[in-house]
Amino acid sequence: MTDADDPLRVGVAVRDGDSGRVGLVMGHEGPYLQLRPLGGGREWDAAPARLRPLGPAELLSARVAEANARSRTGLGLGDIRGSPPTDRLDGDR
């Protein structure tokens, strides 16, 4: 099996069966994989046997949930990677 065939390779979005959280695989340390929340934040360790890669619909749902959570805390879309800058108003062009 090559790295490209590994379902738990770096960059893959997974659900942690122990915590129920969704994160991106960032690396490994000993027997654990390190995961980071989709919107960034503190990494956590997870047992590979308890991880399941997300399908496209699950990933979309998780990203929408992350965006909704950020909007409720007042952080806005500008804090989500890949979003357009929001520091200018339409009248500032």
mmCIF file with all atom_site columns, C-alpha atoms in Angstrom:
data_model
loop_
_atom_site.group_PDB
_atom_site.id
_atom_site.type_symbol
_atom_site.label_atom_id
_atom_site.label_alt_id
_atom_site.label_comp_id
_atom_site.label_asym_id
_atom_site.label_entity_id
_atom_site.label_seq_id
_atom_site.pdbx_PDB_ins_code
_atom_site.Cartn_x
_atom_site.Cartn_y
_atom_site.Cartn_z
_atom_site.occupancy
_atom_site.B_iso_or_equiv
_atom_site.pdbx_formal_charge
_atom_site.auth_seq_id
_atom_site.auth_comp_id
_atom_site.auth_asym_id
_atom_site.auth_atom_id
_atom_site.pdbx_PDB_model_num
ATOM 1  C CA . MET A 1 1  ? 0.000   0.000  0.000  1.00 0.00 ? 1  MET A CA 1
ATOM 2  C CA . THR A 1 2  ? 1.355   3.455  -0.894 1.00 0.00 ? 2  THR A CA 1
ATOM 3  C CA . ASP A 1 3  ? 0.833   6.658  1.100  1.00 0.00 ? 3  ASP A CA 1
ATOM 4  C CA . ALA A 1 4  ? -1.780  7.746  -1.464 1.00 0.00 ? 4  ALA A CA 1
ATOM 5  C CA . ASP A 1 5  ? -3.761  4.580  -0.719 1.00 0.00 ? 5  ASP A CA 1
ATOM 6  C CA . ASP A 1 6  ? -3.655  5.071  3.061  1.00 0.00 ? 6  ASP A CA 1
ATOM 7  C CA . PRO A 1 7  ? -7.139  6.187  4.206  1.00 0.00 ? 7  PRO A CA 1
ATOM 8  C CA . LEU A 1 8  ? -5.604  7.892  7.274  1.00 0.00 ? 8  LEU A CA 1
ATOM 9  C CA . ARG A 1 9  ? -2.819  9.844  5.565  1.00 0.00 ? 9  ARG A CA 1
ATOM 10 C CA . VAL A 1 10 ? -1.971  13.452 6.443  1.00 0.00 ? 10 VAL A CA 1
ATOM 11 C CA . GLY A 1 11 ? -4.650  15.870 5.242  1.00 0.00 ? 11 GLY A CA 1
ATOM 12 C CA . VAL A 1 12 ? -7.573  13.428 5.344  1.00 0.00 ? 12 VAL A CA 1
ATOM 13 C CA . ALA A 1 13 ? -10.696 14.500 7.279  1.00 0.00 ? 13 ALA A CA 1
ATOM 14 C CA . VAL A 1 14 ? -11.768 11.858 9.813  1.00 0.00 ? 14 VAL A CA 1
ATOM 15 C CA . ARG A 1 15 ? -14.260 11.307 12.637 1.00 0.00 ? 15 ARG A CA 1
ATOM 16 C CA . ASP A 1 16 ? -12.789 10.278 15.974 1.00 0.00 ? 16 ASP A CA 1
ATOM 17 C CA . GLY A 1 17 ? -14.991 7.473  17.304 1.00 0.00 ? 17 GLY A CA 1
ATOM 18 C CA . ASP A 1 18 ? -13.883 8.114  20.899 1.00 0.00 ? 18 ASP A CA 1
ATOM 19 C CA . SER A 1 19 ? -14.683 11.824 21.089 1.00 0.00 ? 19 SER A CA 1
ATOM 20 C CA . GLY A 1 20 ? -17.106 12.175 18.164 1.00 0.00 ? 20 GLY A CA 1
ATOM 21 C CA . ARG A 1 21 ? -15.031 15.110 16.901 1.00 0.00 ? 21 ARG A CA 1
ATOM 22 C CA . VAL A 1 22 ? -14.071 15.716 13.278 1.00 0.00 ? 22 VAL A CA 1
ATOM 23 C CA . GLY A 1 23 ? -10.524 16.683 12.391 1.00 0.00 ? 23 GLY A CA 1
ATOM 24 C CA . LEU A 1 24 ? -7.773  16.615 9.808  1.00 0.00 ? 24 LEU A CA 1
ATOM 25 C CA . VAL A 1 25 ? -4.917  14.149 10.179 1.00 0.00 ? 25 VAL A CA 1
ATOM 26 C CA . MET A 1 26 ? -1.814  16.252 10.832 1.00 0.00 ? 26 MET A CA 1
ATOM 27 C CA . GLY A 1 27 ? 0.752   13.568 11.625 1.00 0.00 ? 27 GLY A CA 1
ATOM 28 C CA . HIS A 1 28 ? 1.548   10.750 13.982 1.00 0.00 ? 28 HIS A CA 1
ATOM 29 C CA . GLU A 1 29 ? 3.312   10.342 17.292 1.00 0.00 ? 29 GLU A CA 1
ATOM 30 C CA . GLY A 1 30 ? 3.981   6.814  18.461 1.00 0.00 ? 30 GLY A CA 1
ATOM 31 C CA . PRO A 1 31 ? 0.840   4.709  18.092 1.00 0.00 ? 31 PRO A CA 1
ATOM 32 C CA . TYR A 1 32 ? -1.463  7.762  17.788 1.00 0.00 ? 32 TYR A CA 1
ATOM 33 C CA . LEU A 1 33 ? -2.469  10.097 14.985 1.00 0.00 ? 33 LEU A CA 1
ATOM 34 C CA . GLN A 1 34 ? -2.656  13.805 15.666 1.00 0.00 ? 34 GLN A CA 1
ATOM 35 C CA . LEU A 1 35 ? -5.853  15.505 14.565 1.00 0.00 ? 35 LEU A CA 1
ATOM 36 C CA . ARG A 1 36 ? -6.690  19.195 14.291 1.00 0.00 ? 36 ARG A CA 1
ATOM 37 C CA . PRO A 1 37 ? -10.231 20.650 14.102 1.00 0.00 ? 37 PRO A CA 1
ATOM 38 C CA . LEU A 1 38 ? -11.311 21.630 10.570 1.00 0.00 ? 38 LEU A CA 1
ATOM 39 C CA . GLY A 1 39 ? -11.261 25.335 11.372 1.00 0.00 ? 39 GLY A CA 1
ATOM 40 C CA . GLY A 1 40 ? -7.913  25.155 13.145 1.00 0.00 ? 40 GLY A CA 1
ATOM 41 C CA . GLY A 1 41 ? -7.134  24.923 16.817 1.00 0.00 ? 41 GLY A CA 1
ATOM 42 C CA . ARG A 1 42 ? -5.417  22.623 19.242 1.00 0.00 ? 42 ARG A CA 1
ATOM 43 C CA . GLU A 1 43 ? -4.443  19.145 18.068 1.00 0.00 ? 43 GLU A CA 1
ATOM 44 C CA . TRP A 1 44 ? -5.446  16.012 19.903 1.00 0.00 ? 44 TRP A CA 1
ATOM 45 C CA . ASP A 1 45 ? -4.203  12.431 19.808 1.00 0.00 ? 45 ASP A CA 1
ATOM 46 C CA . ALA A 1 46 ? -6.453  9.648  18.560 1.00 0.00 ? 46 ALA A CA 1
ATOM 47 C CA . ALA A 1 47 ? -6.117  5.897  18.167 1.00 0.00 ? 47 ALA A CA 1
ATOM 48 C CA . PRO A 1 48 ? -6.078  5.002  14.445 1.00 0.00 ? 48 PRO A CA 1
ATOM 49 C CA . ALA A 1 49 ? -8.427  2.056  15.037 1.00 0.00 ? 49 ALA A CA 1
ATOM 50 C CA . ARG A 1 50 ? -11.118 4.509  16.226 1.00 0.00 ? 50 ARG A CA 1
ATOM 51 C CA . LEU A 1 51 ? -10.892 6.833  13.194 1.00 0.00 ? 51 LEU A CA 1
ATOM 52 C CA . ARG A 1 52 ? -13.103 6.760  10.119 1.00 0.00 ? 52 ARG A CA 1
ATOM 53 C CA . PRO A 1 53 ? -12.489 8.863  6.981  1.00 0.00 ? 53 PRO A CA 1
ATOM 54 C CA . LEU A 1 54 ? -15.344 11.218 6.109  1.00 0.00 ? 54 LEU A CA 1
ATOM 55 C CA . GLY A 1 55 ? -17.209 10.923 2.835  1.00 0.00 ? 55 GLY A CA 1
ATOM 56 C CA . PRO A 1 56 ? -17.849 14.042 0.707  1.00 0.00 ? 56 PRO A CA 1
ATOM 57 C CA . ALA A 1 57 ? -21.327 14.705 2.170  1.00 0.00 ? 57 ALA A CA 1
ATOM 58 C CA . GLU A 1 58 ? -20.075 14.277 5.760  1.00 0.00 ? 58 GLU A CA 1
ATOM 59 C CA . LEU A 1 59 ? -17.148 16.611 5.104  1.00 0.00 ? 59 LEU A CA 1
ATOM 60 C CA . LEU A 1 60 ? -19.449 19.270 3.644  1.00 0.00 ? 60 LEU A CA 1
ATOM 61 C CA . SER A 1 61 ? -21.770 18.952 6.636  1.00 0.00 ? 61 SER A CA 1
ATOM 62 C CA . ALA A 1 62 ? -18.846 19.268 9.070  1.00 0.00 ? 62 ALA A CA 1
ATOM 63 C CA . ARG A 1 63 ? -17.510 22.364 7.272  1.00 0.00 ? 63 ARG A CA 1
ATOM 64 C CA . VAL A 1 64 ? -20.958 24.001 7.319  1.00 0.00 ? 64 VAL A CA 1
ATOM 65 C CA . ALA A 1 65 ? -21.271 23.237 11.044 1.00 0.00 ? 65 ALA A CA 1
ATOM 66 C CA . GLU A 1 66 ? -17.840 24.825 11.607 1.00 0.00 ? 66 GLU A CA 1
ATOM 67 C CA . ALA A 1 67 ? -18.845 27.958 9.665  1.00 0.00 ? 67 ALA A CA 1
ATOM 68 C CA . ASN A 1 68 ? -22.116 28.198 11.610 1.00 0.00 ? 68 ASN A CA 1
ATOM 69 C CA . ALA A 1 69 ? -20.293 27.851 14.922 1.00 0.00 ? 69 ALA A CA 1
ATOM 70 C CA . ARG A 1 70 ? -17.885 30.611 13.967 1.00 0.00 ? 70 ARG A CA 1
ATOM 71 C CA . SER A 1 71 ? -20.714 32.923 12.925 1.00 0.00 ? 71 SER A CA 1
ATOM 72 C CA . ARG A 1 72 ? -22.398 32.423 16.309 1.00 0.00 ? 72 ARG A CA 1
ATOM 73 C CA . THR A 1 73 ? -19.221 33.435 18.142 1.00 0.00 ? 73 THR A CA 1
ATOM 74 C CA . GLY A 1 74 ? -18.816 36.589 16.059 1.00 0.00 ? 74 GLY A CA 1
ATOM 75 C CA . LEU A 1 75 ? -15.628 35.472 14.340 1.00 0.00 ? 75 LEU A CA 1
ATOM 76 C CA . GLY A 1 76 ? -17.243 35.659 10.913 1.00 0.00 ? 76 GLY A CA 1
ATOM 77 C CA . LEU A 1 77 ? -16.268 34.087 7.631  1.00 0.00 ? 77 LEU A CA 1
ATOM 78 C CA . GLY A 1 78 ? -12.944 35.899 7.436  1.00 0.00 ? 78 GLY A CA 1
ATOM 79 C CA . ASP A 1 79 ? -11.498 33.453 9.952  1.00 0.00 ? 79 ASP A CA 1
ATOM 80 C CA . ILE A 1 80 ? -12.215 30.401 7.800  1.00 0.00 ? 80 ILE A CA 1
ATOM 81 C CA . ARG A 1 81 ? -9.338  29.402 5.552  1.00 0.00 ? 81 ARG A CA 1
ATOM 82 C CA . GLY A 1 82 ? -10.080 30.085 1.897  1.00 0.00 ? 82 GLY A CA 1
ATOM 83 C CA . SER A 1 83 ? -12.743 32.728 2.588  1.00 0.00 ? 83 SER A CA 1
ATOM 84 C CA . PRO A 1 84 ? -12.495 36.123 0.882  1.00 0.00 ? 84 PRO A CA 1
ATOM 85 C CA . PRO A 1 85 ? -11.221 39.001 3.024  1.00 0.00 ? 85 PRO A CA 1
ATOM 86 C CA . THR A 1 86 ? -13.979 40.876 4.854  1.00 0.00 ? 86 THR A CA 1
ATOM 87 C CA . ASP A 1 87 ? -11.970 43.894 5.995  1.00 0.00 ? 87 ASP A CA 1
ATOM 88 C CA . ARG A 1 88 ? -13.321 46.116 3.184  1.00 0.00 ? 88 ARG A CA 1
ATOM 89 C CA . LEU A 1 89 ? -16.850 47.338 2.727  1.00 0.00 ? 89 LEU A CA 1
ATOM 90 C CA . ASP A 1 90 ? -18.361 47.687 -0.761 1.00 0.00 ? 90 ASP A CA 1
ATOM 91 C CA . GLY A 1 91 ? -17.971 51.464 -0.519 1.00 0.00 ? 91 GLY A CA 1
ATOM 92 C CA . ASP A 1 92 ? -14.220 51.153 0.077  1.00 0.00 ? 92 ASP A CA 1
ATOM 93 C CA . ARG A 1 93 ? -13.377 49.914 -3.419 1.00 0.00 ? 93 ARG A CA 1
#
